[in-house]
Coordinates of C-alpha atoms and ligand atoms in Angstrom, one line a residue:
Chain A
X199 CA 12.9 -66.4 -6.2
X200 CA 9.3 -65.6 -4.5
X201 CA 7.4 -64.1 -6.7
X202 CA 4.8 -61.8 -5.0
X203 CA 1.7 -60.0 -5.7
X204 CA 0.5 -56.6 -4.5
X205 CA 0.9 -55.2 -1.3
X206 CA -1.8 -55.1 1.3
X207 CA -4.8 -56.7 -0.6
X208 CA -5.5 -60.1 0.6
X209 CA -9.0 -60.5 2.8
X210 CA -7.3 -62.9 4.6
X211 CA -8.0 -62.8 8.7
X212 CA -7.4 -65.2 11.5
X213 CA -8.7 -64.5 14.8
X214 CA -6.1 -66.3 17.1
X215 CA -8.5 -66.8 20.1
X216 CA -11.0 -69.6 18.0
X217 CA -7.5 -71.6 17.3
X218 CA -6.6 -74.8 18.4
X219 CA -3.4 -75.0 16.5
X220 CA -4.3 -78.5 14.8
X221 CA -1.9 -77.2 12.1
X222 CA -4.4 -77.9 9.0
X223 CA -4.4 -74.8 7.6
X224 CA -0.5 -74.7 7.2
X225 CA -1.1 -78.3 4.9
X226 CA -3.5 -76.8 2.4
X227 CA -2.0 -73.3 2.2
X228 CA 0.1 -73.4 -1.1
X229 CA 2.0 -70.2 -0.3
X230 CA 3.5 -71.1 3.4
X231 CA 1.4 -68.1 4.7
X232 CA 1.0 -69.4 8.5
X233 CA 3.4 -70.6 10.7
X234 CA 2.7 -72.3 14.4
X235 CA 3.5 -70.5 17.4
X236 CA 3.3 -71.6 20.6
X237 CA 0.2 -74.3 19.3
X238 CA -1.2 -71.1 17.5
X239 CA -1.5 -70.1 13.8
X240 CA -0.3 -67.0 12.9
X241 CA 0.4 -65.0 9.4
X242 CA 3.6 -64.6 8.3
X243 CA 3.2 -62.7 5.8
X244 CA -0.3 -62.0 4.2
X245 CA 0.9 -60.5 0.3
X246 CA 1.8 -64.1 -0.1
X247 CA -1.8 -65.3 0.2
X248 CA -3.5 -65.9 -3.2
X249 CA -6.8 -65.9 -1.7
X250 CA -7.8 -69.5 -2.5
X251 CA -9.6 -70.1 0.4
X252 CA -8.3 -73.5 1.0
X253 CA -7.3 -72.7 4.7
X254 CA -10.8 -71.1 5.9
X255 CA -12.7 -74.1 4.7
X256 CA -10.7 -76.7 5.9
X257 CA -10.0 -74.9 9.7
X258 CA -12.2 -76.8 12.1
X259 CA -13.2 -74.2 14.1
X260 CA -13.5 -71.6 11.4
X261 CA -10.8 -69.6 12.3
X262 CA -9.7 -68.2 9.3
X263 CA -11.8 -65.7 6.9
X264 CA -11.0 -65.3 3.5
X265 CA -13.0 -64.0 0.7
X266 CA -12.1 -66.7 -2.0
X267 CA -12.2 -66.1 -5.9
X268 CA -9.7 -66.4 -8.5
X269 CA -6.9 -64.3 -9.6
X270 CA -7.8 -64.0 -12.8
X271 CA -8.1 -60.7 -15.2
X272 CA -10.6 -62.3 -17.8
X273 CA -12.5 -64.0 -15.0
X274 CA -13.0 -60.2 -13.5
X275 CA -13.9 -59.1 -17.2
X276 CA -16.3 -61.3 -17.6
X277 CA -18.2 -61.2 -14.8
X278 CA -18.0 -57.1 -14.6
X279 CA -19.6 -57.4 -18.3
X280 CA -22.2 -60.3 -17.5
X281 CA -22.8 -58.2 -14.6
X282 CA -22.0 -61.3 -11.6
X283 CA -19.2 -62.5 -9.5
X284 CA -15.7 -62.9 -11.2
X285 CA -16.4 -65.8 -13.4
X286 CA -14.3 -68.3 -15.0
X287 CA -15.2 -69.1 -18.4
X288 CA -12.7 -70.7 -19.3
X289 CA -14.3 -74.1 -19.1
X290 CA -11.6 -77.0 -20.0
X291 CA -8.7 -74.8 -20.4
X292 CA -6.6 -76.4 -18.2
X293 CA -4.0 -73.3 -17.4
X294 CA -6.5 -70.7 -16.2
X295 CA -9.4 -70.7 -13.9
Chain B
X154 CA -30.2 -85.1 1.7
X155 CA -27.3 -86.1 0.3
X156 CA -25.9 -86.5 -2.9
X157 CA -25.3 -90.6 -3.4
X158 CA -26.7 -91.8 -0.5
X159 CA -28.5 -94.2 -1.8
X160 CA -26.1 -95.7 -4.0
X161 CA -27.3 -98.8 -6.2
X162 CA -24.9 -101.9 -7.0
X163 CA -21.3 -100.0 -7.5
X164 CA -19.8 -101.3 -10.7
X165 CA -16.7 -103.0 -10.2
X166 CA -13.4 -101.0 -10.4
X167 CA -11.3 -100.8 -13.8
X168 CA -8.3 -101.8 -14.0
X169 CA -5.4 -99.6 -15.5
X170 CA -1.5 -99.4 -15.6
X171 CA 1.1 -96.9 -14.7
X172 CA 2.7 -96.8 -18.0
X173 CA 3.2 -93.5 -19.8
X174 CA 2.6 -94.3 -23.4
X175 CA 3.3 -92.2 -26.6
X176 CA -0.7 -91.5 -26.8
X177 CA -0.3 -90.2 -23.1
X178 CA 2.9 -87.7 -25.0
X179 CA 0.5 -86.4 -27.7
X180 CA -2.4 -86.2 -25.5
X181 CA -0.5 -84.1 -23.2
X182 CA 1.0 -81.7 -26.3
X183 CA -2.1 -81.5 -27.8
X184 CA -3.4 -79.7 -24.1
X185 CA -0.9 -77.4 -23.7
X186 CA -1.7 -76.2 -27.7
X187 CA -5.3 -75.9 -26.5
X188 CA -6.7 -78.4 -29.4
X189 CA -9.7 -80.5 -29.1
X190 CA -9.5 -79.9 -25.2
X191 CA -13.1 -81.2 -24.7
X192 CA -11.8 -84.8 -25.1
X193 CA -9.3 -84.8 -22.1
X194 CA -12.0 -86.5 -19.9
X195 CA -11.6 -89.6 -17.7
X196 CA -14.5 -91.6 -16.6
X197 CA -15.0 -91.1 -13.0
X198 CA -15.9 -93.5 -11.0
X199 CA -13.5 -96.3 -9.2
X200 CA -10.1 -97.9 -10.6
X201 CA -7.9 -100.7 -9.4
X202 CA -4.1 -100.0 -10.4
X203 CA -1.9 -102.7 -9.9
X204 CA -3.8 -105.2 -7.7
X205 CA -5.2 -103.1 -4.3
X206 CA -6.5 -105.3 -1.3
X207 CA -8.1 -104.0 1.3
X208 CA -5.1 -101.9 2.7
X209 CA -4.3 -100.3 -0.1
X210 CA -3.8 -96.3 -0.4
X211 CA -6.9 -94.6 -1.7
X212 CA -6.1 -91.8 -4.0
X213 CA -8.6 -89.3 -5.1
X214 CA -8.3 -86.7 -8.7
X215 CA -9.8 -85.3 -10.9
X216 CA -11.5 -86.2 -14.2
X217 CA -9.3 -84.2 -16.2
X218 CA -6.7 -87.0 -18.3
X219 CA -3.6 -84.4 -17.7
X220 CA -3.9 -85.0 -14.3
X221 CA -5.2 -88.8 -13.9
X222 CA -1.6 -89.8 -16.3
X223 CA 0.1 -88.0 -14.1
X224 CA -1.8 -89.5 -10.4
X225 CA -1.5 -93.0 -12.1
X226 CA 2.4 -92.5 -13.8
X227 CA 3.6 -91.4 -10.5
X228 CA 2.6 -94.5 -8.8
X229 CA 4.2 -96.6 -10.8
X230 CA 5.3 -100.4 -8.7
X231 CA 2.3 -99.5 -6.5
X232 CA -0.7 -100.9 -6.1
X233 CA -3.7 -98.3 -5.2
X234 CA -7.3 -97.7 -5.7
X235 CA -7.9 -94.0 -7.5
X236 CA -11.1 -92.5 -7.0
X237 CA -11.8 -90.1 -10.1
X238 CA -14.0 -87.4 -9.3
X239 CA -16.2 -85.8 -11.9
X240 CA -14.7 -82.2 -12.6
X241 CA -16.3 -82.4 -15.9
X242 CA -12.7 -82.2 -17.5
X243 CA -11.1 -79.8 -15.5
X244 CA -7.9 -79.7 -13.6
X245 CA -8.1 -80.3 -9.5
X246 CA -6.7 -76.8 -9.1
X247 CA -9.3 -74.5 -11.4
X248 CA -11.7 -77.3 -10.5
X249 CA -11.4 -76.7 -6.6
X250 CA -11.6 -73.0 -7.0
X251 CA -15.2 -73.4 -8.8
X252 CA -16.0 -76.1 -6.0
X253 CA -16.6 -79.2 -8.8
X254 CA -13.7 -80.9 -7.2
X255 CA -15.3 -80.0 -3.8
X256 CA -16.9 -81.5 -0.2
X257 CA -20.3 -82.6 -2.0
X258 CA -18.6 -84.4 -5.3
X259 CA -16.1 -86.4 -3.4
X260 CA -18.8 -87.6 -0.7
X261 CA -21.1 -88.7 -3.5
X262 CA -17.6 -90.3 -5.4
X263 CA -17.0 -92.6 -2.0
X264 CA -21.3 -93.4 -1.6
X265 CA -21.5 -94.2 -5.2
X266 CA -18.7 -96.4 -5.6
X267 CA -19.0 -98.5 -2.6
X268 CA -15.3 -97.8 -1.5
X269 CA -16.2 -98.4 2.0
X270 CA -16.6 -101.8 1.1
X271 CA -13.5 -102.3 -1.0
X272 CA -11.1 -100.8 1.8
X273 CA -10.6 -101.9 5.7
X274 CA -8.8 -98.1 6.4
X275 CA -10.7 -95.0 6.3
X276 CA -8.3 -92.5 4.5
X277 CA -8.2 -91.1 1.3
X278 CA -5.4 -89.1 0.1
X279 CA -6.7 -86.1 -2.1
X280 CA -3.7 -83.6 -4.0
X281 CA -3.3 -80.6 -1.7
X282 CA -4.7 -78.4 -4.6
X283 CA -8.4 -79.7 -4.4
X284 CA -8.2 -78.3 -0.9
X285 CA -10.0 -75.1 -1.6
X286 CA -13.2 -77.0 -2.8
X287 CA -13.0 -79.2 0.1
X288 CA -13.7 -79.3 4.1
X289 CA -11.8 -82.3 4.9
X290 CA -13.8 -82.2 8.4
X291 CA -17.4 -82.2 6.8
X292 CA -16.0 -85.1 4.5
X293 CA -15.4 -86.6 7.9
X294 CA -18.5 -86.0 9.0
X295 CA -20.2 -87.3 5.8
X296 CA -18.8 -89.9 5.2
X297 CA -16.7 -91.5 8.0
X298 CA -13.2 -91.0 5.6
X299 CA -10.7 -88.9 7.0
X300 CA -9.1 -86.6 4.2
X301 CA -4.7 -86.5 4.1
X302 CA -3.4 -83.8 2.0
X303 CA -1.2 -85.3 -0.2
X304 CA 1.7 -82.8 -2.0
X305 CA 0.7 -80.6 -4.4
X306 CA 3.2 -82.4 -7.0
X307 CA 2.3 -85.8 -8.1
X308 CA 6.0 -86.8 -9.1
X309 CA 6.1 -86.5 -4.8
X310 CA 3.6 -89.0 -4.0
X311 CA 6.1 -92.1 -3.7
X312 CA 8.0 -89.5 -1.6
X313 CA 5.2 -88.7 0.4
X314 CA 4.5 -92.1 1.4
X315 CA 7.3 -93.2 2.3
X316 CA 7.5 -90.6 5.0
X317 CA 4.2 -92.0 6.5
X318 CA 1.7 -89.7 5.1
X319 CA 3.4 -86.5 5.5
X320 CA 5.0 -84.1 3.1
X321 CA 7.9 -81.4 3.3
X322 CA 7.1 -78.0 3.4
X323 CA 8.5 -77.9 -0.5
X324 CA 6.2 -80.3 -1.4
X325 CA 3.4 -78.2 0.1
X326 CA 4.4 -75.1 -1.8
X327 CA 2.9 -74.4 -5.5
X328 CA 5.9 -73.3 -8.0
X329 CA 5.7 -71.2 -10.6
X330 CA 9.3 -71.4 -12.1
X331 CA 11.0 -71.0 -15.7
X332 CA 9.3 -74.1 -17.0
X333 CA 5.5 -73.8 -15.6
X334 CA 5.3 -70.4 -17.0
X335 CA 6.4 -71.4 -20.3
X336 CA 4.2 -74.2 -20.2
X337 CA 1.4 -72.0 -20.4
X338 CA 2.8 -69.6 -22.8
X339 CA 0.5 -71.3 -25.6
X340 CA -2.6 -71.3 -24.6
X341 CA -2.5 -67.8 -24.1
X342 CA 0.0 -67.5 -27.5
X343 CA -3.1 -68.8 -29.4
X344 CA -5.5 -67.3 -27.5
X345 CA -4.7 -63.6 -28.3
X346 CA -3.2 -65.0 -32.2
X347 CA -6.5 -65.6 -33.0
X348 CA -7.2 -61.9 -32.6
X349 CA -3.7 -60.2 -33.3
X350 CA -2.7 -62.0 -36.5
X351 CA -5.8 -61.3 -38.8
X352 CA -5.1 -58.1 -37.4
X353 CA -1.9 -57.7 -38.2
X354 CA -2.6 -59.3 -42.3
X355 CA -5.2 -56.3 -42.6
X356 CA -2.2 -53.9 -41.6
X357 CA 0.2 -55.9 -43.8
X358 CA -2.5 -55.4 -47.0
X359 CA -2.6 -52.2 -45.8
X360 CA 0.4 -51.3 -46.2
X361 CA 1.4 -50.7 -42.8
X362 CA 4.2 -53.5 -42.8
X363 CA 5.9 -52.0 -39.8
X364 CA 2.3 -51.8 -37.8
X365 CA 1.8 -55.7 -38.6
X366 CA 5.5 -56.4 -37.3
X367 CA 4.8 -54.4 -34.1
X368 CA 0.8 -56.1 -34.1
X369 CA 2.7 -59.2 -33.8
X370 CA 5.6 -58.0 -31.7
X371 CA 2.7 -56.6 -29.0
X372 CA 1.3 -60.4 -29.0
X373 CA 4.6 -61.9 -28.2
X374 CA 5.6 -59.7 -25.6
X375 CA 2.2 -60.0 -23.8
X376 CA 1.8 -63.7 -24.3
X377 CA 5.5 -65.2 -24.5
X378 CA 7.9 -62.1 -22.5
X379 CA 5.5 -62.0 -19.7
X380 CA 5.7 -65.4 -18.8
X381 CA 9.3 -65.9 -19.6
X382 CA 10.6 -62.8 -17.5
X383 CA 7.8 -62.5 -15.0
X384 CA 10.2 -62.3 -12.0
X385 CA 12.5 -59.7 -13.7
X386 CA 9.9 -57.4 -15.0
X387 CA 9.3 -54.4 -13.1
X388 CA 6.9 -54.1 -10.6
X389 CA 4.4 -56.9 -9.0
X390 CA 1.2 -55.8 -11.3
X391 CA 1.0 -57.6 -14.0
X392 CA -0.5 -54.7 -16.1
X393 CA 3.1 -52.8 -15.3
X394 CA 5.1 -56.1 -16.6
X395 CA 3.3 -56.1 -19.8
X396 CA 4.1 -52.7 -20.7
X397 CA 6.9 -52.9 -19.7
X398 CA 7.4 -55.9 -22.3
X399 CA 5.7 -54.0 -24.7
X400 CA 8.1 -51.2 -24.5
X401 CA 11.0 -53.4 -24.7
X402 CA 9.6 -55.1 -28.2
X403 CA 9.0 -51.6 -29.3
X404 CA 12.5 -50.9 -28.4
X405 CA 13.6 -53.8 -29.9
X406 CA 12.4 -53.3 -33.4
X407 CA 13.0 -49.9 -33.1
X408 CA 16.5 -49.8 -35.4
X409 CA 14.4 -51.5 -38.1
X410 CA 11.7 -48.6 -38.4
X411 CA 12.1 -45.9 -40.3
X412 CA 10.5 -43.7 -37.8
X413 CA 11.6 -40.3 -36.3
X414 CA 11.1 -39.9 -32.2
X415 CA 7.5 -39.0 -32.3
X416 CA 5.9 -41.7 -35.0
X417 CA 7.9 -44.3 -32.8
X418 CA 7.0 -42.7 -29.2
X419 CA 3.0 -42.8 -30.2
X420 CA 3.4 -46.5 -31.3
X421 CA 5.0 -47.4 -27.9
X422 CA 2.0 -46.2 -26.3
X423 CA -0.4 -48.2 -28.6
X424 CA 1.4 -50.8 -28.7
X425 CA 2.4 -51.1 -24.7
X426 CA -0.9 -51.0 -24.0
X427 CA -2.0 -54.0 -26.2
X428 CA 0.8 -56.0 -24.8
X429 CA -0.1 -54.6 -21.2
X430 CA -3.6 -55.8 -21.9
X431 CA -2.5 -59.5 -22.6
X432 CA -0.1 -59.8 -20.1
X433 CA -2.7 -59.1 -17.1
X434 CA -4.5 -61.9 -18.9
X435 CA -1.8 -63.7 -17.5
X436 CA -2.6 -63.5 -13.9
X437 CA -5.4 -65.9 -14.6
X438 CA -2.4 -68.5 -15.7
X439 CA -0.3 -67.7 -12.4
X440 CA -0.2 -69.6 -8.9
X441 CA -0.1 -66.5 -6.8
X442 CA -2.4 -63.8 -7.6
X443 CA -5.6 -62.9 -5.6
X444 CA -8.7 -62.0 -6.4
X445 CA -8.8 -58.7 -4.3
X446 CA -5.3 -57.6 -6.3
X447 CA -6.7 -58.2 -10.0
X448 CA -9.4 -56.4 -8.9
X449 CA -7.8 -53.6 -7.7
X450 CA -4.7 -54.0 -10.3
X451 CA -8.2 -53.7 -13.2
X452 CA -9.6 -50.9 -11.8
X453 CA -6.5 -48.8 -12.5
X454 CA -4.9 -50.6 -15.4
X455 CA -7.9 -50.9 -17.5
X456 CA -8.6 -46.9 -17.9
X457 CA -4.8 -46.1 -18.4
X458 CA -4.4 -48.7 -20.6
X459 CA -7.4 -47.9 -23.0
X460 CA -6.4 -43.9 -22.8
X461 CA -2.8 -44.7 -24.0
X462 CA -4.0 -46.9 -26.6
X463 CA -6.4 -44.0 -27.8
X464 CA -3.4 -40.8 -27.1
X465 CA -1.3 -43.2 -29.3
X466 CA -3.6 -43.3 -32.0
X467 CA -4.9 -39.3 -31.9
X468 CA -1.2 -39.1 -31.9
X469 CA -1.0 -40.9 -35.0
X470 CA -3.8 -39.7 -36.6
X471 CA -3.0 -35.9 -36.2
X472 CA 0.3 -36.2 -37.3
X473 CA -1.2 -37.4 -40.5
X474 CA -3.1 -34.5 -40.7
X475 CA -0.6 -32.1 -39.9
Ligands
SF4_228 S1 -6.6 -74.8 10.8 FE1 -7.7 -73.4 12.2 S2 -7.5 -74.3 14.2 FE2 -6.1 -75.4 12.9 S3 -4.1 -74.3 13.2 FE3 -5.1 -73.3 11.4 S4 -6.2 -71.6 12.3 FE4 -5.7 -73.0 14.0
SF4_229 S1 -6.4 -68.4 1.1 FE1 -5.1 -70.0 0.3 S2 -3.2 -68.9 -0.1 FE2 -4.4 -67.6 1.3 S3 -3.6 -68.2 3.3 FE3 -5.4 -69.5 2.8 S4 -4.6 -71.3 2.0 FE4 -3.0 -69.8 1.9

């Protein structure tokens, strides 16, 4: 079963014309969001995307844009009370970032 | 300049075994309870597993022991060098997101240990899950190694090679099944105990003994129902699934309160809420929520959930009164 997050939120953009279709970004993408297409990326389907940013940073022409953070509710509590980014305090638990 | 460049005399690798040992067993337990976590730490640096030549795989991971017994376990017959990166005791997967297990650390790992020197290839195999700290073509650039995604599941690895470097698409894809949720039922079990069950003892002494059984009822179903029935709770927000737990322990206990329709319906809001609360606390645990959703899934969930925590309790209070 897929499990799925909400509809329509992900940052997640790839402009098709800066692709060269080396096929990296379908390696580090843990949710099988891109497919190849005639030697082009494209999105299958973008509520599958967690936002980890692992496909913008390792494109090699910067193709993909993603605005990267963690999923996390007490990461978003704690930096909305300490007043920065979405911060993980959570230092060496090892089951949440 | 760069981090490591000018590297002094590496030390020589250690050498370490594939063996999974009983202290490997309690060490592992002990994580997943959340006790004395600040010890899981490997030394990073170089290590020699079996007895690598020059040819031999080069495998980089993290500091954190969890994931080093399983990199080294899964390897087992092989002989390999494992480059540990320090990620100051933290998973490759929370330690990519933050960027410790990231570009700069791993190009200062490969200066500092003189692995150029050890190895006539120039590839290093890193878990897919450290890619969102690292830009395998500025590694490149750095440092002359090209990066190979290995799977995202160590028990793979063997797998992984023996295809030439190149993994299915199921070993590319991060799970989140019966078992890894329940895994990290714990962590966030304890978490929210620490809270909820002095809590619940002042309601007990009270002599609210239904309130502490539905304290305690809340915690469960936020911390342990959430992750058990994630799939088959309504709804994809997390806030929604916990409520919807919450309700359901409500509704369970229900037959064992001695309370009319409108005592029990203000305690399901209280109490829905609490366990509401916890179980959006889980999306930090999960492998598939976004930033951008938690935010948005906060900005409504927090306000309703602290208004039907409050109705519940004006509810209870005026009934009191009445
Ligand atoms: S990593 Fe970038 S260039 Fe390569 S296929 Fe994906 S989008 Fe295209
Ligand atoms: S940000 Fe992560 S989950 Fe989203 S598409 Fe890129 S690699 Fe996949």
């Amino acid at each position: 079963m897929i499990l799925k997050y909400l509809r329509g939120v992900a940052t997640l953009k790839l402009d098709s014309a800066k692709c060269i279709g080396c096929g990296l970004c379908l390696n580090v993408c843990p949710h099988a969001v891109f497919k190849l297409e005639s030697r082009k990326a494209a999105i299958t389907d973008a509520d599958l995307c967690m936002e980890c940013g692992a496909c913008a940073l390792n494109c090699p022409t910067a193709a993909i844009s993603v605005k990267k953070g963690v999923g996390c509710a007490q990461a978003v509590r704690m930096g909305f009370l300490k007043g920065t980014e979405p911060d993980c305090g959570c230092g060496d638990d090892s089951s949440c970032c | 300049m760069l981090p490591g460049r000018k590297s002094a005399q590496p030390a020589p690798p250690e050498r370490i075994s594939s063996e999974y040992t009983a202290t490997d067993r309690l060490a592992a337990w002990k994580a997943r309870w959340g006790i004395a976590r600040m010890s899981y730490r490997v030394k990073p640096g170089l290590y020699a597993l079996g007895s690598p030549s020059a040819s031999s795989p080069v495998f980089a991971g993290a500091n954190y022991t969890l994931s080093f017994n399983a990199l080294r376990t899964n390897l087992k017959g092989l002989s390999a060098w494992l480059l540990v990166l320090d990620t100051k005791g933290i998973n490759v997967w929370c330690a990519a997101g933050k960027g410790t297990f990231g570009t700069m650390e791993l190009t200062r790992s490969i200066r500092q240990t003189g692995l150029e020197q050890l190895v006539s290839h120039k590839t290093i195999i890193l878990p897919q899950l450290g890619a969102p700290g690292v830009s395998a073509h500025q590694v490149k650039a750095y440092t002359g190694f090209s990066v190979s995604y290995g799977p995202v599941r160590a028990k793979d690895l063997q797998e992984f090679l023996r295809l030439g470097g190149k993994a299915t698409p199921e070993m590319r894809k991060v799970r989140f099944n019966f078992t890894d949720r329940i895994i990290l039922a714990p962590v966030q079990l304890v978490y929210y105990a620490k809270y909820l069950l002095p809590a619940a003892l002042l309601l007990y002494l009270a002599g609210l003994k239904n309130d502490a059984a539905l304290t305690v009822g809340a915690l469960l179903a936020g911390s342990v129902i959430v992750p058990a029935l994630l799939p088959w709770l309504p709804g994809r927000s997390f806030a929604v699934k916990g409520a919807a737990a919450g309700l359901a322990a409500v509704a369970a206990l229900s037959p064992l309160l001695p309370f009319g329709p409108y005592q029990l319906a203000a305690r399901a809001l209280v109490y829905a809420a609490a366990a509401s609360f916890i179980g959006l606390d889980f999306t930090g645990a999960s492998t598939y929520t976004s930033l951008s959703g938690v935010k948005k899934e906060m900005r409504l969930a927090t306000p309703a959930q602290a208004l039907a925590f409050l109705a519940g309790l004006v509810l209870l209070g005026a009934r009191r009164f009445l």
